[in-house]
Structures are given as C-alpha cells and as structure tokens.
Amino acid sequence: MSETWTLGEVFVLRHAGFPFDWLESLGLSAELLEETTRLLEDEDALLAAVRTEGVDADAFQEALARGREPVLKPRHGPEVRDALARYQSRRAALQARYTGERQALRPRLRERAADPAIQEAVFLSSPAMFDNVWTRYLRGGERPDTSDARRVERQVYTYLQRFCAKNETTSFFGPISYGERTTQDEYDVRTVPSGNTRRRTFFSFWAVTELARAVGRERGLRAHLPLRLNPLFTVTPGRAACEPLKLDVSLSPQAEALLSVLRQHPTPVEAARVLGVAVEDVERQALPLVKTALLLWGLPFRPNDFGTFESVRDAVAALPESEARGRWLERLDALARLRADFETADLARRRELLPRMEAAFTEATGKPARRGEGQVYADRLILYEEASSPFRLRFGARFTAELEAALTGALDLSAAYGEKVQRGFREQVRDALGPDARAMDLLEYAVRLRPDTVSGSRFSPVPPVLLDEDGARARTLPVDFLGTSTPGGRYALPDVCLAAKPDGGFEVMLARVHHHLLLWSWLSAFQPERERYASVASRWLDADPAARGLVGLSIRRRNKGFYVFPGRRLVYSVSDVLDVEEGALTPADVRVEPTPEGPRLVDGKGQALSLYLPLDDFSSYPPFAALAHPQVLHAPLRTKGRHLPRLSVGGAVYQRERWDVPASRLAGPSGFDLFLAVQRERRAGGWPRFVFMRSSKERKPYLIDTASPFALDLLSHLAREAERLSVEEMYPAPEQLWLKDARGRYTCELRMQFTRWSNGTPVPVTQGLG
C-alpha cells in the first residue's frame, strides 16, 4: 500500500483570460451538424451500394472525398443511381447552408476581434500583429470572402483560441491567482473574490541585462564596477587554469598582485589605491584577464527578483558622483516613469508609450528593442505584464483528502517511471564515461558528457511507454503498471485539472507532472504572503530525511522566469558577473564518482548530494538527471497504432484520448470540402467537437473547433508541410468547465505542490490566507 501524497497548503490557479463561450459562439449551428451526420450516413449507404456492385468503389470514394462528381458507369444499377441522387441533393442543400452560416459568422468574428480587451491583448502579445493586421482588419469593414480575407480571419481566430482556451500566464489574458486548503468541511471547491485585480508591468530580463551591459561599457563608470574572480578557475603561483574548459592563463607578478586584492577591494579604483598604482594601470592589467574569462567585470544586480530593473538603478545610484552616473540615472528614471505610465494606461496611451520606451532603450543600449518581430507568440518586448485574477479558490478538508487519494496512484506511477528513466540515464552516463573513469569535479563531468563531444554517444530523450491498441475508448491502468518506486520522500509539482460532474463533484485530471518544488518565483507576482507560500516547499526540505543533500543547480534566469531555491546552491556555468553567487558551491567543491550503477555526486566530505533541477529540460538531460533527486516524471503513454484511449490511474485521468492522423488527409481540401473531410475524420475516430491539435512541424498545440470554419482553416494551415497531426480531446470538456462569472466559463488548471514523506507523516500545515 503506497503512502498518500500530500497537497501543499497553497497552490497556484492559472486560467484563460476570456470565456470559452466566446470561442464556442464562432461555430456552426447544431442543426447544420445534425444534417452533416445525415449526409455522411447517405455517403456510407452510397458507398455500400457501390461496393455491393463491385464497380470502381475506390475511385467512387476518392471522388466523394475530393468533392468531385463520381463517374457513373453503365454497370451501375438503380440502387447506386438513387443513392447518389439522394446524396447529391442533400450535399447541395448542406453546402448552401454551410456557405450561408459561414457568412453569418464572419461579422461575429469581427465583433469579437473588436472587443477593446481583445484588442489590448493582441497588442501586448504582438504589437506588430496589432499594427499590421488587426487594426486593418477592423477598419476594413465587410470584405469579399477571398483567400486573403480567409488568411486574415485564420490569424484572428488563432489569437482568439489562445485567449479563450489556453491557461497561459500573461497579463489579464492569462491571469494568476492562488488557492488554499482549509480545515472546513461544508464545501468541496469554493470560488471567492480575490479582492485583487491589478496589473504589474516589468522590464524583461533580457532588456535589463542589456541596460546593465551598456552601463558597463561606459568609460566613466567602468573603474567603479567590481572585478570578480571566475570561480571555475584554480589559481596557483604564476598560473590560473580551468582544466575542463582547456583555459590556461599565465599570471605576471602584477596580475598576481591584482588578484590578491580583488576579494576585499574589487573595483579598479579601490585596487589601484591599495596597490599604489594608477587606475589606468589596473584596468590594463585586468583587460587581458577579462578576455580569458578569469575575471568578470560588470554591474552586479539582483537577477531573481521582481525588482530586477530597480536593482540596476540602485547599483548605478551607488556609484560615485559623475557626469556618466547622472546621465544613466536620468535614462533609467525616464524608462521607469514610462513603464509606470504604461502600467496604468489604456490601449491608446499604451500605443504611444511603447515606441517611446523602445526608442529610449535603443538609444541607451544600441540594441533593437524587439526580438522575434512579427511572429505569432514570439514577440519579445522590452517589457512584460502580469495580472491578478478576480478568482481565488478554497478547498474543503474532505475534498482535499479525496483529491490526495485520487492523485496518489498517478503520482506513484510517475515516481516509478521517473526512477526507471533515471536508472537508464545513469547507465547511459556510466557507459559514456567508460570503465576506467575516475572521480572528477562537476565541470569536467559536464564537459566530458556534452553530446557534441562524446564520441559515439547519443543520449536518448525520455522514452515513451507503448501499449497495445485494443479499440477501447477508455482504460484504467494498474498503479504498479510500471513497477513501484523505492521507498522514500519525493516531490512533484503537477498541473491538475478538475472536470465538473453533472451530478456534482469533480473528476480529477493529472495533466502534467513537473519534477519541481513550489518555489518563490515569477508565479508569485500577486502572492501577499511570501513566507507562507515559500513554506510549502521549505517544510518538506527542512523536515524530510530524503531532502538531506539536495542542492539547487544555479541557472541563468530566462526572460521572466526565475526561481529562488531556499537551500544550498551549486554553480556549474559562469560567463557573467551575475553567475557569481556568494556562498554557492562551485564545481570544484563537489565530486562525481563513477560507480557500477552510475555516477554519484558527493561534497568535499564525501557526503552524498543530489541535484535540484530548476528546469524541465534538465530532467531529461542525462548528465544532470543522473545526479538528480529521485525523479517524478509524467510517463508518456502511447499505443503502437493511431489511437490512444483515455487512460486513468488510481482515481485520476492520466492521459487524454488521442488520435494520430496523416496530415495529407486534411492539407488539400478547402472550404466546404475541408469541413466534410474533418467531419469524416471526426466521425470515424469518435473525436469530440473541440480538440487540441499539434502538427509534426509545430510544437504548440492549438484548440480546433471542428464546427468552426475559421478553426478548420487553421487546421488546414497546420497540416501543410507536416507529416502527421496529433489530435487530443479537450478535457475537461466545455460542459465540464466550472470556473465562471457573468461573462461565461473559463478553462483553468491548478499548479500544486505534492510531497511524499519518508515516514508517511507530513509536518502539519497552518491555515488561513486571511
């Protein structure tokens, strides 16, 4: 009997910013869909009659699929001719109705696109799209139904499906909120007003980094910026070396003297004063050492914080008075004022402010103010925005216990799978290192196992688990389907969906498992109780024996994403002054010891360590995954055929129903023929009306309403140049959505900390968000 996994005290609620009803309203009528079903039944009857006669059945079927008139031959009897006449009559009537309804939906699409909140969401997502496509579309009025008009409508629908069906975390169209477990028992899930619907606008991390680098290039300021010794180097008399990276620096007596004072006197001005030389002489001595990466020179600031920009401003303000310092403070203060104005401005004002901010940024840094210009989802502006949700959740005590029981089996299966995968990674690393491997520091280990430097080695991705296809629409897998994990504490950060039942209560869906802890991070932007939020992870880290020796692998912040690991940290890559963390372990402080089972990480005293991996990518990168804490990974379950049933484990859905479709079937047709082709696929496979679709050429999934002409144009676009389409049911389904307000229903998911305790007894939690 497995130990129950325990839900943390606080969790994160993420939901779409616009109601799903808006998307649903862009579909064809139920009556038209019923008539389509009758047409396909007539088509089946026609093909059955043709096959009975045995005359060109394949050619007949292909003609119908392509929307062409089948060729009747003298040998075709009256049954085929009558069936064809009925089919053609119904098809002509249906096509006329389809054309009429599609025309009626076009103004409705424009009406949704004209909503002021939708316009602002598009502007924040991609100003280039808003300026070049959206505003022209709205100004254009009623247009002929041309291929160019359909292309624009497809682009508009692409954004609408994102805003109404994706649980993103961006501004008011992907707001953040929180929930809590309580000791109360008179309800299961209670939605209460959050009392907080504000926005926070931040400068993007890449933009702040560019500003700091520009400060570092300022000649009038460089002498007051710290020089830091790269912790990857070992300094010995006359030499500094980083053996794994093949870096070797000869040190003159003057360079050795400089290095000897930098720890206490890190700036060129301070070092020159102690050494009794000119500041220019220190800079001349330092520059070659900076070029070899032995020294790192730049403006330090706080990277893993919401106040990153402000910390750059504070760092500049702390410099001695000078013309350059004053000029940079004026630049930064001007940017700060523009950002503050932007945060509270309406769309019209924001359209004025953004170009001004971008021009000021480019003038200060010499760098373009946008990255990935014009690509859907890909614009990377110099700022980003988060917004709080009007909703907050509370779980009753009985429901919390039921949720924990429902997810325990699925998380145990994930722990067993993660352990199996990790064992494979350890064996891959063992074999790549070879039988004569010796103990080495972490950097040497990382360099030796880079895929581009390991001869004959190809690290595999996380392997799928293949099931036999049996035609069932749903299956329940045993909890020990993949074996059992070894006893001991575990942590996981799953995304959980709740699907409302018609008679009350909820089905539970384990949508995805992240091998992470709920840390203070970018998701905490509107969390008023940092200590309580952070304690969800620290309680397990402090109290569970399995947490001993867990060290956080330090990584560079990526865009807005940052995570604050509360325990010891380990630096393994250093290329900038920001990578030098005070008090962090360095690669030379730890050793990787080869064993027959795989690599083992230990500290300087020989005590076993395990890595906390802050990014999902690292969980499937064998060199790091092999050294990680026992992993909990979502098993990618697949079948050998083209259909995967909905799979449940324990009391939770583990995998949505999925179909694999050759893209060629849907890449060619257009218009009404495309609509019929999709309805044939839907009818044959048993698809629901709403599915998520991903092409073999596109990583992101798109919601496809099989009853919406605009969604079908998007589907056709995805199918072009792709080999296969992966189709997955929308679950929870539209009728199971329970997060609601006056506008309608919202898709949502819960990011929740679950822990398994070594002794089976969790530390008690406190109560009350206040």
PDB file of N, CA and C in Angstrom, residues 552-555 569-574 579 581 584-587:
ATOM      1  N   GLY A 552      20.438  23.028  -5.048  1.00  0.00           N
ATOM      2  CA  GLY A 552      19.835  23.605  -6.238  1.00  0.00           C
ATOM      3  C   GLY A 552      20.875  23.948  -7.283  1.00  0.00           C
ATOM      4  N   LEU A 553      20.683  23.473  -8.499  1.00  0.00           N
ATOM      5  CA  LEU A 553      21.592  23.797  -9.591  1.00  0.00           C
ATOM      6  C   LEU A 553      21.276  25.217 -10.065  1.00  0.00           C
ATOM      7  N   SER A 554      22.238  26.110  -9.929  1.00  0.00           N
ATOM      8  CA  SER A 554      22.014  27.505 -10.305  1.00  0.00           C
ATOM      9  C   SER A 554      22.030  27.655 -11.815  1.00  0.00           C
ATOM     10  N   ILE A 555      21.042  28.381 -12.311  1.00  0.00           N
ATOM     11  CA  ILE A 555      20.968  28.641 -13.749  1.00  0.00           C
ATOM     12  C   ILE A 555      20.705  30.121 -13.970  1.00  0.00           C
ATOM     13  N   ARG A 569      23.047  26.117  -3.011  1.00  0.00           N
ATOM     14  CA  ARG A 569      23.032  26.177  -4.464  1.00  0.00           C
ATOM     15  C   ARG A 569      24.405  25.801  -4.999  1.00  0.00           C
ATOM     16  N   LEU A 570      24.401  25.305  -6.224  1.00  0.00           N
ATOM     17  CA  LEU A 570      25.616  24.828  -6.871  1.00  0.00           C
ATOM     18  C   LEU A 570      25.745  25.499  -8.231  1.00  0.00           C
ATOM     19  N   VAL A 571      26.822  26.264  -8.415  1.00  0.00           N
ATOM     20  CA  VAL A 571      27.091  26.936  -9.682  1.00  0.00           C
ATOM     21  C   VAL A 571      27.886  25.981 -10.578  1.00  0.00           C
ATOM     22  N   TYR A 572      27.470  25.845 -11.818  1.00  0.00           N
ATOM     23  CA  TYR A 572      28.242  24.978 -12.716  1.00  0.00           C
ATOM     24  C   TYR A 572      28.660  25.687 -13.996  1.00  0.00           C
ATOM     25  N   SER A 573      28.029  26.827 -14.297  1.00  0.00           N
ATOM     26  CA  SER A 573      28.356  27.555 -15.515  1.00  0.00           C
ATOM     27  C   SER A 573      28.505  29.027 -15.163  1.00  0.00           C
ATOM     28  N   VAL A 574      29.617  29.640 -15.554  1.00  0.00           N
ATOM     29  CA  VAL A 574      29.882  31.036 -15.212  1.00  0.00           C
ATOM     30  C   VAL A 574      30.367  31.754 -16.468  1.00  0.00           C
ATOM     31  N   ASP A 579      26.639  35.419 -12.514  1.00  0.00           N
ATOM     32  CA  ASP A 579      26.724  33.999 -12.211  1.00  0.00           C
ATOM     33  C   ASP A 579      27.553  33.707 -10.972  1.00  0.00           C
ATOM     34  N   GLU A 581      27.617  33.615  -7.409  1.00  0.00           N
ATOM     35  CA  GLU A 581      26.717  33.680  -6.253  1.00  0.00           C
ATOM     36  C   GLU A 581      27.524  33.531  -4.969  1.00  0.00           C
ATOM     37  N   ALA A 584      27.661  30.092  -2.776  1.00  0.00           N
ATOM     38  CA  ALA A 584      27.255  28.917  -3.544  1.00  0.00           C
ATOM     39  C   ALA A 584      28.436  27.957  -3.702  1.00  0.00           C
ATOM     40  N   LEU A 585      28.127  26.682  -3.773  1.00  0.00           N
ATOM     41  CA  LEU A 585      29.137  25.680  -4.095  1.00  0.00           C
ATOM     42  C   LEU A 585      29.582  25.867  -5.534  1.00  0.00           C
ATOM     43  N   THR A 586      30.827  25.547  -5.804  1.00  0.00           N
ATOM     44  CA  THR A 586      31.351  25.599  -7.167  1.00  0.00           C
ATOM     45  C   THR A 586      31.625  24.173  -7.633  1.00  0.00           C
ATOM     46  N   PRO A 587      31.842  23.965  -8.929  1.00  0.00           N
ATOM     47  CA  PRO A 587      32.125  22.613  -9.406  1.00  0.00           C
ATOM     48  C   PRO A 587      33.307  21.946  -8.697  1.00  0.00           C
TER      49      PRO A 587
END
